[in-house]
Amino acid sequence: EAGVTQFPSHSVIEKGQTVTLRCDPISGHDNLYWYRRVMGKEIKFLLHFVKESKQDESGMPNNRFLAERTGGTYSTLKVQPAELEDSGVYFCASSQDRQGWTYEQYFGPGTRLTVT
Amino acid sequence: AQTVTQSQPEMSVQEAETVTLSCTYDTSESDYYLFWYKQPPSRQMILVIRQEAYKQQNATENRFSVNFQKAAKSFSLKISDSQLGDAAMYFCAYRSPDSNYQLIWGAGTKLIIKP
């Protein structure tokens, strides 16, 4: 079974540019999460999809961030325009049916975003 | 709001010895889950061990065990017989039983294994 995959693994962009991160969850996982770790700090929750619906986007920092999950499969996270403080590692995770809240979240390898 | 604190940015241990990583948390909830995740260099984060708050028995997974002190809100991870492959960032995380399922994380502890 393939794990959670993320693309790209590393992105370097200039301030003001746009970047789109992609996450492919484990097949059959309805729940998809985005997290971010800014250098040296704790990992922060960004948002949670259940299928194609945004269940919780309370962690999204501002309206420069747009997450989508068309068809309830893969998800994209777009940052437009990117700022220096957006640099960090963006993690995606997926889990099974939300009714079983004990279900483990499986993580992707992360995308390291560097804004210069 | 819940918080998770890992007070050790970095720890080192000699191969084959035992090391304990600290984690404390703050919550007003009585039921919740606690997790330890491990992220080896340039690799995916994987779950090491988890603990249900309503269970008094400490969780154990092979060489990994936890010391869960609910009243003290402490959740430390003990790694016995440390191996070179244990070198990684270790993150402590909390999950509330509400509808969001989001994880709340500590800042992480970098574990170095000395051969």
Short mmCIF file of C-alpha atoms in Angstrom, two decimals:
data_model
loop_
_atom_site.label_atom_id
_atom_site.label_comp_id
_atom_site.label_asym_id
_atom_site.label_seq_id
_atom_site.Cartn_x
_atom_site.Cartn_y
_atom_site.Cartn_z
CA GLU A 1 0.00 0.00 0.00
CA ALA A 2 1.41 3.38 -0.99
CA GLY A 3 1.87 5.90 1.78
CA VAL A 4 1.10 9.58 1.83
CA THR A 5 3.08 11.38 -0.84
CA GLN A 6 3.87 15.05 -1.18
CA PHE A 7 5.23 17.07 -4.06
CA PRO A 8 7.58 18.82 -4.36
CA SER A 9 9.97 17.74 -1.65
CA HIS A 10 11.62 21.15 -1.65
CA SER A 11 10.63 24.46 -3.18
CA VAL A 12 12.60 27.70 -3.24
CA ILE A 13 10.70 30.78 -4.37
CA GLU A 14 11.04 34.52 -4.14
CA LYS A 15 8.84 36.68 -1.98
CA GLY A 16 5.69 37.58 -3.87
CA GLN A 17 5.63 34.47 -6.01
CA THR A 18 3.07 31.69 -5.91
CA VAL A 19 3.66 28.11 -4.89
CA THR A 20 1.35 25.12 -4.93
CA LEU A 21 2.01 22.10 -2.76
CA ARG A 22 0.36 18.79 -3.45
CA CYS A 23 -0.56 15.91 -1.17
CA ASP A 24 -1.80 12.47 -2.19
CA PRO A 25 -3.29 10.65 0.79
CA ILE A 26 -3.47 6.94 1.28
CA SER A 27 -6.20 5.52 -0.91
CA GLY A 28 -9.51 5.29 0.93
CA HIS A 29 -8.61 7.78 3.64
CA ASP A 30 -11.39 10.33 3.92
CA ASN A 31 -9.51 12.57 6.34
CA LEU A 32 -6.69 14.76 5.14
CA TYR A 33 -4.74 17.22 7.27
CA TRP A 34 -2.21 19.93 6.58
CA TYR A 35 0.35 20.97 9.19
CA ARG A 36 3.28 23.36 9.12
CA ARG A 37 6.51 23.54 11.07
CA VAL A 38 8.32 26.83 11.02
CA MET A 39 12.05 26.53 11.73
CA GLY A 40 12.72 25.29 15.25
CA LYS A 41 9.15 25.70 16.42
CA GLU A 42 6.31 23.32 17.05
CA ILE A 43 4.25 21.85 14.28
CA LYS A 44 1.00 23.73 13.82
CA PHE A 45 -2.29 22.48 12.45
CA LEU A 46 -3.53 24.27 9.34
CA LEU A 47 -6.70 22.50 8.25
CA HIS A 48 -8.64 19.29 8.01
CA PHE A 49 -10.63 17.90 5.09
CA VAL A 50 -13.26 15.20 5.31
CA LYS A 51 -13.51 14.01 1.75
CA GLU A 52 -13.81 17.22 -0.27
CA SER A 53 -15.21 19.36 2.55
CA LYS A 54 -13.19 21.60 4.84
CA GLN A 55 -14.02 20.35 8.31
CA ASP A 56 -11.76 22.75 10.17
CA GLU A 57 -9.58 25.49 8.74
CA SER A 58 -8.98 27.33 11.98
CA GLY A 59 -5.22 27.03 11.64
CA MET A 60 -4.90 28.72 8.26
CA PRO A 61 -2.74 31.79 8.92
CA ASN A 62 -4.37 34.20 6.47
CA ASN A 63 -6.12 34.50 3.13
CA ARG A 64 -2.89 34.07 1.20
CA PHE A 65 -3.31 30.35 1.83
CA LEU A 66 -5.86 28.38 -0.17
CA ALA A 67 -6.41 24.66 0.24
CA GLU A 68 -8.52 22.49 -2.02
CA ARG A 69 -9.38 18.84 -2.27
CA THR A 70 -11.25 18.29 -5.48
CA GLY A 71 -13.17 15.03 -5.62
CA GLY A 72 -11.99 14.07 -2.17
CA THR A 73 -8.72 12.64 -3.44
CA TYR A 74 -5.51 14.65 -3.55
CA SER A 75 -5.21 18.07 -2.00
CA THR A 76 -3.35 21.21 -2.94
CA LEU A 77 -2.19 24.05 -0.77
CA LYS A 78 -1.50 27.28 -2.60
CA VAL A 79 0.39 30.20 -1.13
CA GLN A 80 -0.15 33.45 -3.02
CA PRO A 81 1.73 35.73 -2.69
CA ALA A 82 4.42 34.04 -0.58
CA GLU A 83 6.04 35.95 2.27
CA LEU A 84 9.31 35.26 4.10
CA GLU A 85 7.48 34.00 7.19
CA ASP A 86 5.83 31.26 5.13
CA SER A 87 9.12 29.35 5.03
CA GLY A 88 8.96 26.02 6.78
CA VAL A 89 8.07 22.40 6.30
CA TYR A 90 4.53 21.61 5.27
CA PHE A 91 3.27 18.20 6.29
CA CYS A 92 0.25 16.38 5.00
CA ALA A 93 -1.39 13.49 6.83
CA SER A 94 -4.36 11.24 6.23
CA SER A 95 -6.50 8.94 8.33
CA GLN A 96 -9.49 6.67 7.99
CA ASP A 97 -13.13 7.22 8.87
CA ARG A 98 -13.54 10.05 11.38
CA GLN A 99 -16.01 8.11 13.45
CA GLY A 100 -13.14 6.10 14.73
CA TRP A 101 -11.27 8.96 16.31
CA THR A 102 -8.53 6.72 17.46
CA TYR A 103 -7.41 6.13 13.91
CA GLU A 104 -3.77 6.92 13.32
CA GLN A 105 -2.72 9.82 11.13
CA TYR A 106 -0.18 8.77 8.50
CA PHE A 107 2.22 11.46 7.44
CA GLY A 108 3.90 12.35 4.21
CA PRO A 109 7.59 13.30 4.07
CA GLY A 110 6.80 16.99 3.98
CA THR A 111 7.55 19.81 1.57
CA ARG A 112 10.29 22.19 2.63
CA LEU A 113 9.35 25.67 1.43
CA THR A 114 11.98 28.39 1.38
CA VAL A 115 10.91 31.94 0.55
CA THR A 116 13.78 34.31 -0.21
CA ALA B 1 -6.51 25.76 24.77
CA GLN B 2 -4.30 22.73 24.99
CA THR B 3 -0.52 23.07 24.87
CA VAL B 4 2.32 20.59 24.66
CA THR B 5 5.83 21.31 25.92
CA GLN B 6 9.03 19.45 25.18
CA SER B 7 11.74 21.08 27.26
CA GLN B 8 14.69 19.22 25.75
CA PRO B 9 15.65 20.57 22.32
CA GLU B 10 18.38 17.94 22.02
CA MET B 11 19.37 14.75 23.82
CA SER B 12 22.21 12.33 23.27
CA VAL B 13 22.69 8.76 24.43
CA GLN B 14 25.27 6.08 24.03
CA GLU B 15 24.26 3.17 21.83
CA ALA B 16 22.65 0.35 23.86
CA GLU B 17 21.82 2.65 26.76
CA THR B 18 18.45 3.99 27.88
CA VAL B 19 17.18 7.52 27.33
CA THR B 20 14.04 9.31 28.45
CA LEU B 21 12.45 12.16 26.54
CA SER B 22 10.18 14.53 28.44
CA CYS B 23 6.79 15.88 27.47
CA THR B 24 4.27 17.84 29.51
CA TYR B 25 0.91 19.12 28.40
CA ASP B 26 -1.88 21.29 29.60
CA THR B 27 -5.56 20.51 29.18
CA SER B 28 -8.85 20.76 31.00
CA GLU B 29 -10.23 17.67 29.28
CA SER B 30 -10.42 14.32 31.00
CA ASP B 31 -10.34 12.15 27.92
CA TYR B 32 -7.73 12.51 25.18
CA TYR B 33 -4.95 10.74 23.31
CA LEU B 34 -1.22 11.33 23.56
CA PHE B 35 1.31 10.33 20.93
CA TRP B 36 5.00 10.14 20.30
CA TYR B 37 6.05 10.52 16.68
CA LYS B 38 9.50 10.02 15.25
CA GLN B 39 10.93 11.72 12.16
CA PRO B 40 14.27 10.30 11.00
CA PRO B 41 16.43 12.64 8.89
CA SER B 42 14.87 13.24 5.48
CA ARG B 43 12.18 10.66 6.11
CA GLN B 44 8.51 10.49 6.98
CA MET B 45 7.11 11.00 10.40
CA ILE B 46 5.95 7.74 11.91
CA LEU B 47 3.94 6.92 15.01
CA VAL B 48 6.03 5.38 17.78
CA ILE B 49 3.49 4.90 20.53
CA ARG B 50 0.15 6.22 21.77
CA GLN B 51 -1.65 6.38 25.06
CA GLU B 52 -5.34 6.73 25.85
CA ALA B 53 -5.87 9.01 28.81
CA TYR B 54 -8.50 6.76 30.37
CA LYS B 55 -6.08 3.84 30.50
CA GLN B 56 -3.90 3.75 33.58
CA GLN B 57 -1.53 1.19 32.15
CA ASN B 58 1.46 2.67 30.40
CA ALA B 59 1.74 1.83 26.70
CA THR B 60 4.68 -0.25 25.49
CA GLU B 61 5.94 -1.04 22.00
CA ASN B 62 9.04 -3.24 22.04
CA ARG B 63 11.93 -1.01 23.21
CA PHE B 64 9.67 2.03 23.53
CA SER B 65 7.56 2.70 26.59
CA VAL B 66 5.87 5.67 28.15
CA ASN B 67 5.49 6.95 31.68
CA PHE B 68 2.05 8.53 31.70
CA GLN B 69 1.28 10.59 34.79
CA LYS B 70 -2.21 11.99 34.23
CA ALA B 71 -2.39 14.10 37.37
CA ALA B 72 0.97 15.66 36.63
CA LYS B 73 0.12 15.96 32.91
CA SER B 74 3.37 14.30 32.00
CA PHE B 75 4.00 11.86 29.16
CA SER B 76 7.66 10.83 28.86
CA LEU B 77 9.09 8.37 26.35
CA LYS B 78 11.69 5.83 27.36
CA ILE B 79 13.85 4.18 24.74
CA SER B 80 15.69 1.12 25.96
CA ASP B 81 18.76 -0.42 24.31
CA SER B 82 19.16 2.61 22.02
CA GLN B 83 20.13 1.83 18.45
CA LEU B 84 21.68 3.98 15.73
CA GLY B 85 18.39 3.84 13.86
CA ASP B 86 16.66 5.60 16.74
CA ALA B 87 18.38 8.87 15.82
CA ALA B 88 15.59 11.26 14.85
CA MET B 89 13.43 14.16 15.88
CA TYR B 90 10.85 13.02 18.39
CA PHE B 91 7.60 14.89 18.69
CA CYS B 92 5.03 14.61 21.44
CA ALA B 93 1.44 15.32 20.38
CA TYR B 94 -2.00 15.63 21.95
CA ARG B 95 -5.38 14.97 20.42
CA SER B 96 -8.70 16.00 21.85
CA PRO B 97 -11.76 13.77 21.41
CA ASP B 98 -13.74 16.59 19.84
CA SER B 99 -14.75 16.73 16.21
CA ASN B 100 -11.57 18.18 14.76
CA TYR B 101 -8.99 15.44 15.27
CA GLN B 102 -6.19 17.91 14.87
CA LEU B 103 -2.94 17.13 16.65
CA ILE B 104 -1.33 19.66 18.97
CA TRP B 105 2.42 19.33 18.98
CA GLY B 106 5.47 19.97 21.07
CA ALA B 107 8.54 21.61 19.54
CA GLY B 108 10.41 18.34 19.27
CA THR B 109 13.54 16.76 20.73
CA LYS B 110 16.47 15.84 18.54
CA LEU B 111 17.88 12.51 19.69
CA ILE B 112 21.51 11.75 18.89
CA ILE B 113 22.84 8.23 19.27
CA LYS B 114 26.56 7.94 19.97
CA PRO B 115 28.18 4.77 18.61
#
